[in-house]
Short mmCIF file of C-alpha atoms in Angstrom, two decimals:
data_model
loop_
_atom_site.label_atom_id
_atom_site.label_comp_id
_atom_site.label_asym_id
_atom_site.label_seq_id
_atom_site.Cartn_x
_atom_site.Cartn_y
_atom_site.Cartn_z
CA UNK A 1 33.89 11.00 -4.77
CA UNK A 2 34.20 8.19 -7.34
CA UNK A 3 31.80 7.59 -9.89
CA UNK A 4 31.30 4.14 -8.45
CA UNK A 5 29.93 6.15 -5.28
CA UNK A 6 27.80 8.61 -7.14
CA UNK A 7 26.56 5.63 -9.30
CA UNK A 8 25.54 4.10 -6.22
CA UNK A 9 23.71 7.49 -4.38
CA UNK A 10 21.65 7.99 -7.87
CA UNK A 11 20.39 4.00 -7.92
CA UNK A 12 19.17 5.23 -3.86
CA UNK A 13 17.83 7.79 -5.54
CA UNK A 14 16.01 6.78 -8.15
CA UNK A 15 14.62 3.26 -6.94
CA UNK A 16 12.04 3.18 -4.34
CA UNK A 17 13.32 2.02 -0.70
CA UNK A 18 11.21 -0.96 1.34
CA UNK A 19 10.18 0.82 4.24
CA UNK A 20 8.05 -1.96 5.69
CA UNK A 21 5.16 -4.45 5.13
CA UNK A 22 2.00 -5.32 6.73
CA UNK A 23 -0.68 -7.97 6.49
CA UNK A 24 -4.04 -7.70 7.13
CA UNK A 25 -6.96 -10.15 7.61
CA UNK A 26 -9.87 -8.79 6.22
CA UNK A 27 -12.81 -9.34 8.14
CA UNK A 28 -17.03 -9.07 6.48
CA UNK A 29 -17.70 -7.30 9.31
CA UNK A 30 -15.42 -4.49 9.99
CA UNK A 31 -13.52 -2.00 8.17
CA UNK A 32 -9.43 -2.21 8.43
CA UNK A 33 -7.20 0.64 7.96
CA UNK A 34 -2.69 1.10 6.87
CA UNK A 35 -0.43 1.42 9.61
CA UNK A 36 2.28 2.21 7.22
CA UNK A 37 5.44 3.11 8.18
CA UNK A 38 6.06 7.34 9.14
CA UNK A 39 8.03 7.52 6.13
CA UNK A 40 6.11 5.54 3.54
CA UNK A 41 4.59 7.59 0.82
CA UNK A 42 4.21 4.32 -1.59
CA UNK A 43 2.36 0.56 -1.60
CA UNK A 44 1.72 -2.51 -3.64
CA UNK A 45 -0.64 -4.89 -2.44
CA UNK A 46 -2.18 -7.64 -2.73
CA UNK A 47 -5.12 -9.91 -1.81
CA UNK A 48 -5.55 -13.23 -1.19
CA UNK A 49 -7.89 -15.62 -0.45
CA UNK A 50 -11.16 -14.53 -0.20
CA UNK A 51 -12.30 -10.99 -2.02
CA UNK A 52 -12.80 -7.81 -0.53
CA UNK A 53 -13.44 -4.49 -1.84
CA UNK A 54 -11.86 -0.47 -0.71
CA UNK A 55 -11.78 3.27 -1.07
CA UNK A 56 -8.97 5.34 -1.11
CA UNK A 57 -11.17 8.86 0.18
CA UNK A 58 -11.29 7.47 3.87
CA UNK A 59 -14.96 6.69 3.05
CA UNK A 60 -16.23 3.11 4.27
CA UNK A 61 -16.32 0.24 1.59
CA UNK A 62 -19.10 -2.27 2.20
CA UNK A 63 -19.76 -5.68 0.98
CA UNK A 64 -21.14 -4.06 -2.26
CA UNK A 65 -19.97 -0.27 -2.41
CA UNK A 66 -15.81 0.27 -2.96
CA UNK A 67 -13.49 -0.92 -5.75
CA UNK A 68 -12.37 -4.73 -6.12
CA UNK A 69 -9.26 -5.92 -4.66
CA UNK A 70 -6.82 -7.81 -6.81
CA UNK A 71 -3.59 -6.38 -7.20
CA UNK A 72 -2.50 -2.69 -6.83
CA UNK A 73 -0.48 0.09 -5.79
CA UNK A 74 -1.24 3.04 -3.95
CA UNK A 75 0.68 6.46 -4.49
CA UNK A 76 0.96 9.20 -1.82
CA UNK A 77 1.16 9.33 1.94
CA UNK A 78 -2.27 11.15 2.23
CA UNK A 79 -3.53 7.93 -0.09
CA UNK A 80 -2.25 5.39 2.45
CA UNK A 81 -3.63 6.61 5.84
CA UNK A 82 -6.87 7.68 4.00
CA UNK A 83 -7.31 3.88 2.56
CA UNK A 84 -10.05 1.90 4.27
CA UNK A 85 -10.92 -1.96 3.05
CA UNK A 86 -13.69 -4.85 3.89
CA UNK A 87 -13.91 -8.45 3.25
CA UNK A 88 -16.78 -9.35 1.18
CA UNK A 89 -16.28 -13.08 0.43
CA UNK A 90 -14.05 -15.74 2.77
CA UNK A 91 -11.67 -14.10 5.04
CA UNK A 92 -8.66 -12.65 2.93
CA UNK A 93 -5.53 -11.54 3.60
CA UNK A 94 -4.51 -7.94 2.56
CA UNK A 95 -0.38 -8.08 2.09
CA UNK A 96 0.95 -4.90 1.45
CA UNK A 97 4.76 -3.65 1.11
CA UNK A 98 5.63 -0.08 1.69
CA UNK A 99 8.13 1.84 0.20
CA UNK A 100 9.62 5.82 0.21
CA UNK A 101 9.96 7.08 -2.98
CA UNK A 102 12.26 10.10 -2.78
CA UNK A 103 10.37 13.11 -4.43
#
């Protein structure tokens, strides 16, 4: 191999790969859930629009219980399918990106 090539196979490893992305309207009156991607282990998100508020335990946010949404990121694969989220004010949209970060 040629260091060009291993260059190259340590940038795939070290950087984070897209995986997928997913946008979610968040509604006052139900609680949303991920869909990410089988191999996503890795998130950023953001919100906008409106306000809304989550847990990452798999517990149910409400209107006044759960953390605020701005931007964030969300490690772990357990993390993602655990998260739960809830509008609380207008009807935002949660945009997320998904990645796999190699371990």
């Amino acid at each position: 191999m040629t260091n060009d090539t291993l260059l190259n196979i340590k940038k795939l490893l070290d950087y984070p790969q897209a995986c997928g992305n997913q946008t979610i309207l968040l509604g006052t009156g139900y609680i949303s859930v991920l869909t990410p991607p089988e191999n996503a282990n890795y998130a950023i998100m953001t919100i906008d629009s409106g306000e809304g508020r989550v847990w990452w335990t798999g517990a149910n946010p409400t209107a006044t219980d759960g953390l605020w949404l701005q931007a964030f990121d969300v490690t772990g694969r357990q993390n993602l399918l655990n998260f739960r989220a809830i509008g609380t004010i207008g009807t935002p949209l949660l945009n997320i990106q998904y990645f796999y970060l190699q371990a």
